[in-house]
Coordinates of C-alpha atoms in Angstrom, one line a residue:
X1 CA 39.4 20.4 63.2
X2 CA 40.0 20.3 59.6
X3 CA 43.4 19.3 58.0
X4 CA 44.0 21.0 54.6
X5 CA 43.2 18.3 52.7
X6 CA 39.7 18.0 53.9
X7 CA 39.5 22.2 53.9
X8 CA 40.9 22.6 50.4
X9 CA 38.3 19.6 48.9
X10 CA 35.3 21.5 50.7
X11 CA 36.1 24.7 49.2
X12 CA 36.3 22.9 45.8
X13 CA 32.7 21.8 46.7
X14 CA 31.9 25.4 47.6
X15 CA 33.3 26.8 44.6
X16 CA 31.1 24.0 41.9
X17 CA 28.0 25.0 43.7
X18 CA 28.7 28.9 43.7
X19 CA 28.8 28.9 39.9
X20 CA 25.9 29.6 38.0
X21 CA 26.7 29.7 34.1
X22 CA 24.5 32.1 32.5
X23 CA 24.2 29.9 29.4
X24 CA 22.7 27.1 31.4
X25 CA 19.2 26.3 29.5
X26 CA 17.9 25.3 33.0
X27 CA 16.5 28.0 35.8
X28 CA 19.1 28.6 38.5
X29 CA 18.8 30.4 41.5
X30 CA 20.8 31.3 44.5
X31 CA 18.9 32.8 47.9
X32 CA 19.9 33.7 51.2
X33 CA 18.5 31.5 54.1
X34 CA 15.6 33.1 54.9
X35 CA 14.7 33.1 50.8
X36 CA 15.5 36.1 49.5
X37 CA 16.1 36.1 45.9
X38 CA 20.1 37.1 45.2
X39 CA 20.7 36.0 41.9
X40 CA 18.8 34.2 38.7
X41 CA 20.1 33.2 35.2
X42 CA 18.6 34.2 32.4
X43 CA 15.6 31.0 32.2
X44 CA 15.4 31.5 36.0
X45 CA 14.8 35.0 35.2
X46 CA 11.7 34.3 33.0
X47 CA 10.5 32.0 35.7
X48 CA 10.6 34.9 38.3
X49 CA 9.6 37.2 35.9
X50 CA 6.4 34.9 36.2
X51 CA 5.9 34.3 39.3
X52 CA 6.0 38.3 39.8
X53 CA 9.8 38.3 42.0
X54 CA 12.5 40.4 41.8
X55 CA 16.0 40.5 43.0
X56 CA 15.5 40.8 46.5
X57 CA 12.0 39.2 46.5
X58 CA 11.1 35.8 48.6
X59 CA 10.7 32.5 46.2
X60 CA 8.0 29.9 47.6
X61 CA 8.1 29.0 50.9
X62 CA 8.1 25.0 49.4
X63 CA 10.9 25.4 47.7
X64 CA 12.6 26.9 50.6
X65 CA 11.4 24.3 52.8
X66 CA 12.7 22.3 50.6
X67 CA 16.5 22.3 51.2
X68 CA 16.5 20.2 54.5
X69 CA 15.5 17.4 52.3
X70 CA 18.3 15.1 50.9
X71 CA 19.4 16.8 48.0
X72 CA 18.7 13.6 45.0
X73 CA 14.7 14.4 46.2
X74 CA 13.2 16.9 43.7
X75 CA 9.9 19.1 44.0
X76 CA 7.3 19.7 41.7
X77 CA 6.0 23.1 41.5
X78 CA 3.8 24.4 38.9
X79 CA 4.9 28.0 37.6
X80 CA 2.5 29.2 35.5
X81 CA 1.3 26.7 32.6
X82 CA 4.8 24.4 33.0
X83 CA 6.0 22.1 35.8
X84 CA 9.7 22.1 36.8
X85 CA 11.2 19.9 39.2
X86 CA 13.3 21.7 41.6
X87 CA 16.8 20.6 43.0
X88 CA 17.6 22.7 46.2
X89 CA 20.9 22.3 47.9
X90 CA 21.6 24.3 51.2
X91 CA 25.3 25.8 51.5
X92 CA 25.6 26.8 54.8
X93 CA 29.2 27.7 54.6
X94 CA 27.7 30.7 52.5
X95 CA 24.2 31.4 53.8
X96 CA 22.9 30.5 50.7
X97 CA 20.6 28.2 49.2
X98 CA 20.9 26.7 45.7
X99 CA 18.3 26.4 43.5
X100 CA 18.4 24.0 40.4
X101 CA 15.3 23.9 38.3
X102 CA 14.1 21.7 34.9
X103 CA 11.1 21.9 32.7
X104 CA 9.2 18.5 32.9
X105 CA 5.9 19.3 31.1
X106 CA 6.2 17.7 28.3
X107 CA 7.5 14.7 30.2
X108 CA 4.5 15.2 32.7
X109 CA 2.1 15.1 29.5
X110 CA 3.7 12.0 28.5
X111 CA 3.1 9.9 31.5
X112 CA -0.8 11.3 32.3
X113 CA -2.7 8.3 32.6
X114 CA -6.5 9.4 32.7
X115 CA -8.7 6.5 34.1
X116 CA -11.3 7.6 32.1
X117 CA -9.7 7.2 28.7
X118 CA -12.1 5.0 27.1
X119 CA -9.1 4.0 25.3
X120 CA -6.7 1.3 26.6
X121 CA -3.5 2.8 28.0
X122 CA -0.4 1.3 29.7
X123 CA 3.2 2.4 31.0
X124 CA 5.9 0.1 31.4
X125 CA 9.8 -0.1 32.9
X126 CA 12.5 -0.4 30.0
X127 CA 12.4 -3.9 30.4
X128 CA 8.7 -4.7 29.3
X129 CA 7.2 -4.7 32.6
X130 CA 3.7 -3.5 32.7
X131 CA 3.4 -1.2 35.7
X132 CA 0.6 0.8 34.7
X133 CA -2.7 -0.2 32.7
X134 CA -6.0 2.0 33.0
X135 CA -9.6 0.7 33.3
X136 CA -9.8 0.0 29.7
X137 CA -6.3 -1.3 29.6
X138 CA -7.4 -3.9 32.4
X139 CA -9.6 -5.4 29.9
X140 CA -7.0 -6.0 27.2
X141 CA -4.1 -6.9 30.3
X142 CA -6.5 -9.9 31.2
X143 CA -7.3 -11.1 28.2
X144 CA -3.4 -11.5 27.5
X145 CA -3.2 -13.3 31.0
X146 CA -0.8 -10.8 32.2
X147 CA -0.9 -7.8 35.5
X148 CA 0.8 -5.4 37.4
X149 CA 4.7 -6.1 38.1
X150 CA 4.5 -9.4 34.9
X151 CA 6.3 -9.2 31.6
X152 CA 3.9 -7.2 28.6
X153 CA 3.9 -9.5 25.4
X154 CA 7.1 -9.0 23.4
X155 CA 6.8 -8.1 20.4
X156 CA 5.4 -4.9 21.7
X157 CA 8.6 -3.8 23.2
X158 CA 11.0 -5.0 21.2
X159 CA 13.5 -2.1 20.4
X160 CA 12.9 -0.5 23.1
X161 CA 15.9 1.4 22.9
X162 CA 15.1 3.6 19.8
X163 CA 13.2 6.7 21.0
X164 CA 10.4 6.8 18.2
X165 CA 7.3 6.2 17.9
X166 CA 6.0 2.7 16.6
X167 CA 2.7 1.3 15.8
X168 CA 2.2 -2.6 15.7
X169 CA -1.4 -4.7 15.2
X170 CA -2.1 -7.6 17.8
X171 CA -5.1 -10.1 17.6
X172 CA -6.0 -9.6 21.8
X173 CA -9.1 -12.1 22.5
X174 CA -11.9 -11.9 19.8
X175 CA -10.9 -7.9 19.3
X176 CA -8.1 -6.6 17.2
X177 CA -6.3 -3.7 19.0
X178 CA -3.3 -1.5 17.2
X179 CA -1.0 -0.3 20.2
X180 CA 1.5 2.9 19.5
X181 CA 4.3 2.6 21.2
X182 CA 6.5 5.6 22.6
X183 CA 9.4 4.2 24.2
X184 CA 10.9 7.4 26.7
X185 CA 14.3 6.2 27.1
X186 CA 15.3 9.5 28.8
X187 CA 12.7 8.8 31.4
X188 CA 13.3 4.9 31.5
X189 CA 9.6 3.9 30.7
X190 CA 7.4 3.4 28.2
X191 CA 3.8 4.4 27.0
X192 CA 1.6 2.5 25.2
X193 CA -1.7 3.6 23.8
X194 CA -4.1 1.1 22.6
X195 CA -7.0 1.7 19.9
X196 CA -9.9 -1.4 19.1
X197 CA -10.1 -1.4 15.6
X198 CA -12.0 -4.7 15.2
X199 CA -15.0 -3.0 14.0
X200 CA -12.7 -1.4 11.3
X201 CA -11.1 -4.6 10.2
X202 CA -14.6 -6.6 10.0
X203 CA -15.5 -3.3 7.1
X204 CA -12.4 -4.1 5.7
X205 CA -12.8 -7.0 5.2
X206 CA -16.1 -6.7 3.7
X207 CA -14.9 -4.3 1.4
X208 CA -12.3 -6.8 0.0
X209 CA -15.1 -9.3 -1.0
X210 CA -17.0 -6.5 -2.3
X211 CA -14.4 -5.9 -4.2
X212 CA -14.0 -8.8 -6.2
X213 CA -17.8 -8.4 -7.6
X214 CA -16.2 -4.5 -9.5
X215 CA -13.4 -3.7 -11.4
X216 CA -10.5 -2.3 -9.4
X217 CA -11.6 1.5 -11.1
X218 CA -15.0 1.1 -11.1
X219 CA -14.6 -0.1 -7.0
X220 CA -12.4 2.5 -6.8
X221 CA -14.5 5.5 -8.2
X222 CA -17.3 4.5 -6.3
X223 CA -15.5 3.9 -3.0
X224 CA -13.9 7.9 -3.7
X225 CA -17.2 9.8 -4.2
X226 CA -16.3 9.7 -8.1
X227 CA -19.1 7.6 -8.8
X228 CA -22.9 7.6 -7.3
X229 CA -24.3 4.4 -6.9
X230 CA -27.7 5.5 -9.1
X231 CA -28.6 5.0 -12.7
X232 CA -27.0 7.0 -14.5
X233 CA -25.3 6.9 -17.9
X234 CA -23.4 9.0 -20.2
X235 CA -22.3 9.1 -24.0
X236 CA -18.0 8.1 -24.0
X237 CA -15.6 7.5 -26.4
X238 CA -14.3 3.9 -25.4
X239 CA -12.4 1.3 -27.0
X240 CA -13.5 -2.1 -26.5
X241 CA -12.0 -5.1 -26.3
X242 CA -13.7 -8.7 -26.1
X243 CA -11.9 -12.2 -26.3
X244 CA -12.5 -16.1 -26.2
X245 CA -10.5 -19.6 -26.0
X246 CA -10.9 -21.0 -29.1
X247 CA -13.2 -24.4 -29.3
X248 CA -13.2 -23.8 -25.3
X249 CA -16.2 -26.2 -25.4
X250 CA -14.6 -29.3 -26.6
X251 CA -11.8 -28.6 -23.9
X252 CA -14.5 -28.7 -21.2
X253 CA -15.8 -31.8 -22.3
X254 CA -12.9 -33.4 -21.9
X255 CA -12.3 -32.0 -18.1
X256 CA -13.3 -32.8 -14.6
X257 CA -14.9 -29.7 -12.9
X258 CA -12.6 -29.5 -11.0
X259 CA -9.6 -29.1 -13.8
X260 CA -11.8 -26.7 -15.6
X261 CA -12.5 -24.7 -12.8
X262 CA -8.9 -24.4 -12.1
X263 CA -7.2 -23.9 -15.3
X264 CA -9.9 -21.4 -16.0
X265 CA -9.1 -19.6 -12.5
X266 CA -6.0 -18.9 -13.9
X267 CA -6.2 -18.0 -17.6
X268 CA -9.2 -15.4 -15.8
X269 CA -6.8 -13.9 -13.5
X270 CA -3.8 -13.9 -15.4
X271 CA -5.8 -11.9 -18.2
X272 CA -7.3 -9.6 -15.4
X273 CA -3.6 -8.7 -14.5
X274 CA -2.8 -7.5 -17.3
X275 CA -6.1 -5.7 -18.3
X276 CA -5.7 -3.9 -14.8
X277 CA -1.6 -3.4 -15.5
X278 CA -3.0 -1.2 -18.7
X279 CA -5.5 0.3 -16.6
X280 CA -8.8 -1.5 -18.8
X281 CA -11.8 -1.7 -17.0
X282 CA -12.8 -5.3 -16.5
X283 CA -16.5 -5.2 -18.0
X284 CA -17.4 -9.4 -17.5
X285 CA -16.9 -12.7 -18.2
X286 CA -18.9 -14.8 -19.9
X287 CA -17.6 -18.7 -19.6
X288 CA -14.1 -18.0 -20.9
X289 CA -14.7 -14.6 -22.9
X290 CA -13.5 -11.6 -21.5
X291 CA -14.8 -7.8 -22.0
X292 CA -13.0 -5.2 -21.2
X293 CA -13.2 -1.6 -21.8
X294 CA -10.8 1.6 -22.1
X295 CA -11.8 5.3 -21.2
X296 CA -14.2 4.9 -18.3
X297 CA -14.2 5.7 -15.3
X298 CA -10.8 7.1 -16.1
X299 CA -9.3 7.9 -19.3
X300 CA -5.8 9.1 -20.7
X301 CA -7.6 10.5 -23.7
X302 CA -9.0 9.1 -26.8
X303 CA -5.9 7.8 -28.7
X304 CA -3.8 6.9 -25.4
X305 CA -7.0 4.6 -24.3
X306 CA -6.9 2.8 -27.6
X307 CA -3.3 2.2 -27.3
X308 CA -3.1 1.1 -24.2
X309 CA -5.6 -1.8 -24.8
X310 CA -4.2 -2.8 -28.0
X311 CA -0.7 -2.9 -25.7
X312 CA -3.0 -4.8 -23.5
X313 CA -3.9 -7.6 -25.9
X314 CA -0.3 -8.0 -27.3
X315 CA 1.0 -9.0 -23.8
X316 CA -2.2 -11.0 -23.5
X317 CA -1.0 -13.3 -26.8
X318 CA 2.1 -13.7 -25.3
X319 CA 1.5 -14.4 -22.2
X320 CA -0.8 -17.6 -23.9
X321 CA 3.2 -19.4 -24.3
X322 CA 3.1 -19.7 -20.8
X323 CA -0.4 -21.3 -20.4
X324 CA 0.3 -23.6 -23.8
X325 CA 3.4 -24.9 -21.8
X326 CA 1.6 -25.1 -18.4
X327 CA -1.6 -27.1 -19.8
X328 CA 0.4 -29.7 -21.6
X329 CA 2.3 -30.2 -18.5
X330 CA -1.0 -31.4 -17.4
X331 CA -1.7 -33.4 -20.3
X332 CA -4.0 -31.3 -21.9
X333 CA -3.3 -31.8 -25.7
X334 CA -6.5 -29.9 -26.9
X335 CA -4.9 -26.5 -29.1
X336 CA -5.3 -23.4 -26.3
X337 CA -5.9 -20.8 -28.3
X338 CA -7.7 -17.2 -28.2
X339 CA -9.1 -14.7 -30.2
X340 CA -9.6 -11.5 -29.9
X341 CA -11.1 -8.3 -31.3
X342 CA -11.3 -4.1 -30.3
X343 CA -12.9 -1.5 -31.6
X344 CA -13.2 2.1 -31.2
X345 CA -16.8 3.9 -30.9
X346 CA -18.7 6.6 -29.0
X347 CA -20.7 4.5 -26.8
X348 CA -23.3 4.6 -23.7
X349 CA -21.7 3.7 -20.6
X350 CA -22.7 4.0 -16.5
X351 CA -24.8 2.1 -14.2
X352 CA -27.5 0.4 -15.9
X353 CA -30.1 -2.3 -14.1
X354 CA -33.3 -1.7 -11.4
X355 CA -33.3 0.5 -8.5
X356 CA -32.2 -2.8 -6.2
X357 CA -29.3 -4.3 -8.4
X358 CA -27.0 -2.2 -10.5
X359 CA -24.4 -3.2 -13.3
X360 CA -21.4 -1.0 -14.4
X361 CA -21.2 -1.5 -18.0
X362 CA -21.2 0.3 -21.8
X363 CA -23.5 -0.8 -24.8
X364 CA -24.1 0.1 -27.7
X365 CA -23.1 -0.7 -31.9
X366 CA -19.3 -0.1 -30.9
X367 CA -19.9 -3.0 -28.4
X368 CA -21.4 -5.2 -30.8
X369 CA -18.8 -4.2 -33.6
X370 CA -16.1 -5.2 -31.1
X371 CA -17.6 -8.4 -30.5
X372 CA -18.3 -9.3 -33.9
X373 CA -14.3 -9.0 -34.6
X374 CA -13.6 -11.0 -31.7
X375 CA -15.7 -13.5 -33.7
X376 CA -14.0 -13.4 -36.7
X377 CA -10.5 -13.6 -35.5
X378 CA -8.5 -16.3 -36.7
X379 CA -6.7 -18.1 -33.7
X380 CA -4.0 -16.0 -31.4
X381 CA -4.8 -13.1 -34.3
X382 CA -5.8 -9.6 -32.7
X383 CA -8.2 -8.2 -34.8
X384 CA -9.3 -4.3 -34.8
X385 CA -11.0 -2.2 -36.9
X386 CA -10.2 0.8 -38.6
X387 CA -11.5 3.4 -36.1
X388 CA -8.8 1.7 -33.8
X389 CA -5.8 1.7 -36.6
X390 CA -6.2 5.1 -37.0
X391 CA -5.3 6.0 -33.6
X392 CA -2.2 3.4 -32.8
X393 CA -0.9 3.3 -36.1
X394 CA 2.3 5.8 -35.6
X395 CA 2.9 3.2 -32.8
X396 CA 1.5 -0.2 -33.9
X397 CA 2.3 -2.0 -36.7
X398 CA -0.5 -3.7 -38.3
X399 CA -1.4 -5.2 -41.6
X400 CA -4.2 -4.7 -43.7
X401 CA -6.8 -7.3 -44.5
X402 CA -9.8 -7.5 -46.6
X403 CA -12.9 -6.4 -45.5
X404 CA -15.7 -8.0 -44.0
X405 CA -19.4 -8.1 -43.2
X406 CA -20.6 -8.8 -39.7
X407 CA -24.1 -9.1 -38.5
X408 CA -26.3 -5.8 -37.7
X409 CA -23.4 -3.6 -39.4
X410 CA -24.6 -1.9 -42.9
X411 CA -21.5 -1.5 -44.7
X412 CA -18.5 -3.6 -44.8
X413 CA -16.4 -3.5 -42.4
X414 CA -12.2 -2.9 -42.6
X415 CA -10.0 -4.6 -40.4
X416 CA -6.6 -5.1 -39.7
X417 CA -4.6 -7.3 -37.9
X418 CA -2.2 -6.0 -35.0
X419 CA 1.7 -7.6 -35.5
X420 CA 3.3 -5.5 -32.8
X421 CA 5.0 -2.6 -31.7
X422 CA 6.3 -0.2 -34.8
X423 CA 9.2 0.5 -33.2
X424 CA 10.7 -2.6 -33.6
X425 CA 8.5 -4.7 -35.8
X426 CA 11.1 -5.1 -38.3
X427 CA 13.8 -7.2 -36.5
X428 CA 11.6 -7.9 -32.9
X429 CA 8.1 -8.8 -33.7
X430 CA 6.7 -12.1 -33.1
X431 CA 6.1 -14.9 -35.2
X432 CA 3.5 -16.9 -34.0
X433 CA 1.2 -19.8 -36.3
X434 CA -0.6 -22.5 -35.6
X435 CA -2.9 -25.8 -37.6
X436 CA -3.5 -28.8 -36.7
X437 CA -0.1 -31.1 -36.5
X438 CA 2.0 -27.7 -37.0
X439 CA 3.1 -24.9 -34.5
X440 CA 5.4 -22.1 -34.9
X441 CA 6.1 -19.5 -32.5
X442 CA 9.1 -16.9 -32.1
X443 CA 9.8 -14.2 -29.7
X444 CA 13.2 -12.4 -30.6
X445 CA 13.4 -10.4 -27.5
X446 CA 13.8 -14.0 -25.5
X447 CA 15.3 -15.9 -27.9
X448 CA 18.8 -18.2 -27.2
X449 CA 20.4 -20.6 -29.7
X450 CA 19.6 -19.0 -33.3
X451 CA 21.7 -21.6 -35.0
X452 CA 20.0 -24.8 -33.0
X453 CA 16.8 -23.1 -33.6
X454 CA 18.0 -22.5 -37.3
X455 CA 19.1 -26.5 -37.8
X456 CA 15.4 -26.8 -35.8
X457 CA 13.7 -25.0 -38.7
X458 CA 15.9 -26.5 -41.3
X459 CA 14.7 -30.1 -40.0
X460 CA 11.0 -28.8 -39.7
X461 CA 10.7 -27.2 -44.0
X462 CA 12.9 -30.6 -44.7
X463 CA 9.7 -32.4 -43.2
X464 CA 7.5 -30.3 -44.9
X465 CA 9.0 -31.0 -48.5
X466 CA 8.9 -34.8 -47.8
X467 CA 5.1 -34.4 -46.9
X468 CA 4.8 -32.3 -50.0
X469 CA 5.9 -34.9 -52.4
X470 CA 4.5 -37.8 -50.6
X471 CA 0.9 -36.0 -51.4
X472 CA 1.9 -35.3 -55.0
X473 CA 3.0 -38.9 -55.8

């Protein structure tokens, strides 16, 4: 016997389980004992609706059968090309049977383990705990020393609680493996698919010592189909730019091989920055000259090229301040100096060499023009020629100077030298000589101090009038 109490929370009980809220996203069903179909919500409608049942109809005997077992067990039934797992709770008190039904494919996709994969693959609990690894996964779990039921490495399930995926890279024996990681929080595991990509890394790193033997475009072009690795050549307009270190001979005399090798290491790659910065191709080097050429394999045009390398060998000159200051440091006293000289010419440019050994470069007069200025620079001067004034002049200013014959050129030739940018020439650009016993350099854009550096100057042409006299007298 009952007392109300115990009546009145049973019929409370009665009364959750009768409801069946058509907006529910899940299949619900309600069926006599026997089976017979009474009521469906609108999913459970496109279930039946599959399975070929009407009101009225029998649902599968397993699910049926299914509601003398405790009701926290679920059943799997497939229903068409989805899973759902059933939850089927008798209610005697109405002759009726309660169906409750979810859609677990994509969660059944998610933890299918083929042993065939030929790819690693693992599943583990929310706490790291490896509790799945296929054949190929065995492999990878003994080389990390772990098994079944033990702890996977950390780092691969750190964060385990954001539901996303994540990709990580892990040295595993003498193989490198990259592991995606899809952490199922909703499910309380997580899956872990493993790729060996040691094959992969070995190429690239091949490629990155190729790459030091190409300039970055010329690797790049030929690594993106842009450029065929054949003889083959083609008639460009390029501007060209060559430079040296001033009495760089002397300085090696006077230099272990080791020191030279170093400080030349990086003047070269210093230089090479900012070449590549400007987007200049990288032609050679030749001791401590550098060649370098604008408009191939990829140009900005004619008159942006130019411009871009004469930009190029202004940051180059001032970049020298740093290297002046760096090799004294080191007790170099020898004057570090460069020179440097660009021209602008039509000029043959591609893959020249044999069949077995290849070399990107350019030749022709314009090269030897180029090289000829380079030659007659005065120290830390950029010298260009008039081919190249005429196409950075609105932006460079640059003065005038006489002209003058070079080697294997006919007619004189007219040069100028390159002071800075136009824009601000007037009030910004640097001032920059050097002799022996005498030094003068100013940068107005990083300038502090005026008036010390004023008293500085005032000291330095009080000098110079003493010396003046003295040589007089």
């Amino acid at each position: 016997m009952f007392d109300r109490k115990s009546v009145k929370s049973l019929q409370n009980h009665v009364d959750v389980l009768a409801k069946f809220p058509d907006q529910n996203p899940n299949p619900v069903f309600r069926t006599d004992e026997k089976g017979r179909l009474l009521y469906a919500n609108i999913p459970g409608q496109r279930l039946i609706d599959t399975l070929g049942i009407e009101i009225g109809g029998k649902l599968p005997d397993a699910l049926i059968a299914h509601s003398d077992k405790p009701v926290e067990d679920q059943l799997e039934l497939s229903v068409g090309a989805r899973t759902f797992a059933f939850h089927v709770v008798s209610v005697p008190e109405l002759s009726s049977i309660n169906i409750y039904g979810t859609d677990i494919t994509a969660m059944k996709a998610i933890t299918r383990f083929p042993d065939q994969n030929p790819n690693p693959v693992f599943k583990l609990d929310m706490n790291g705990v490896l509790t799945y690894a296929n054949e190929a996964g065995q492999r990878v779990v003994e080389d990390l020393g772990i098994c079944i039921g033990q702890q996977f490495p950390a780092k691969v399930v750190l964060n385990n609680d954001t539901p996303t995926d994540n990709r990580i890279e892990m040295l595993v024996g003498s193989s490198v493996f990259t592991f995606q990681i899809v952490h199922v929080p909703e499910f309380e595991f997580i899956n872990i698919y493993g790729t060996d990509i040691t094959a992969q890394k070995e190429n690239e790193s091949i490629l990155i010592k190729l790459a030091k033997y190409f300039s970055h475009h010329v690797f790049a072009s030929i690594f993106s189909g842009d450029l065929e690795v054949k003889i083959q050549t083609q008639r460009k307009k390029l501007t060209i730019f060559f430079s040296d270190i001033k009495g760089f001979g002397e300085i090696t005399e006077r230099l272990e091989p080791e020191e030279l090798t170093e400080l030349l290491t990086e003047y070269l790659t210093a230089m090479t920055d900012i070449a590549t910065k400007y987007g200049g191709t990288v032609d050679k080097y030749i001791g401590d000259a550098i060649m370098i050429f604008f408009g191939d394999p990829k140009t900005l045009g004619t008159k942006e090229d130019a411009l871009s390398c004469v930009s190029m060998a202004l940051e180059m000159k001032n970049a020298m301040q740093v290297f002046r200051r760096r090799w004294l440091d080191k007790g170099i006293s020898q004057p570090l100096d460069i020179r440097m000289g660009i021209h602008t010419d039509t000029c043959t440019v591609g893959n020249f060499g044999s069949q077995d050994r290849l070399d990107y470069t350019t030749i022709g007069n314009g090269v030897n023009l180029a090289s000829r200025l380079e030659s007659c620079a005065l120290p830390n001067q950029i010298l260009i020629s008039e081919e190249t004034y005429l196409l950075v002049r609105d932006t460079i200013a640059c003065e005038r100077l006489e002209k003058i014959v070079v080697k294997n050129i006919k007619h004189p030739v007219q040069t100028y030298e390159v002071r800075g940018q136009l824009s601000n020439a007037s009030n910004s650009m640097s001032i920059e000589e050097s002799d022996d016993g005498f030094r003068l350099y100013i940068d107005p854009e990083n300038i502090d101090d005026v008036i010390g550096k004023r008293l500085l100057l005032s000291e330095a042409l009080a000098l110079l009038d003493r010396l003046s006299k003295d040589k007089n007298e």
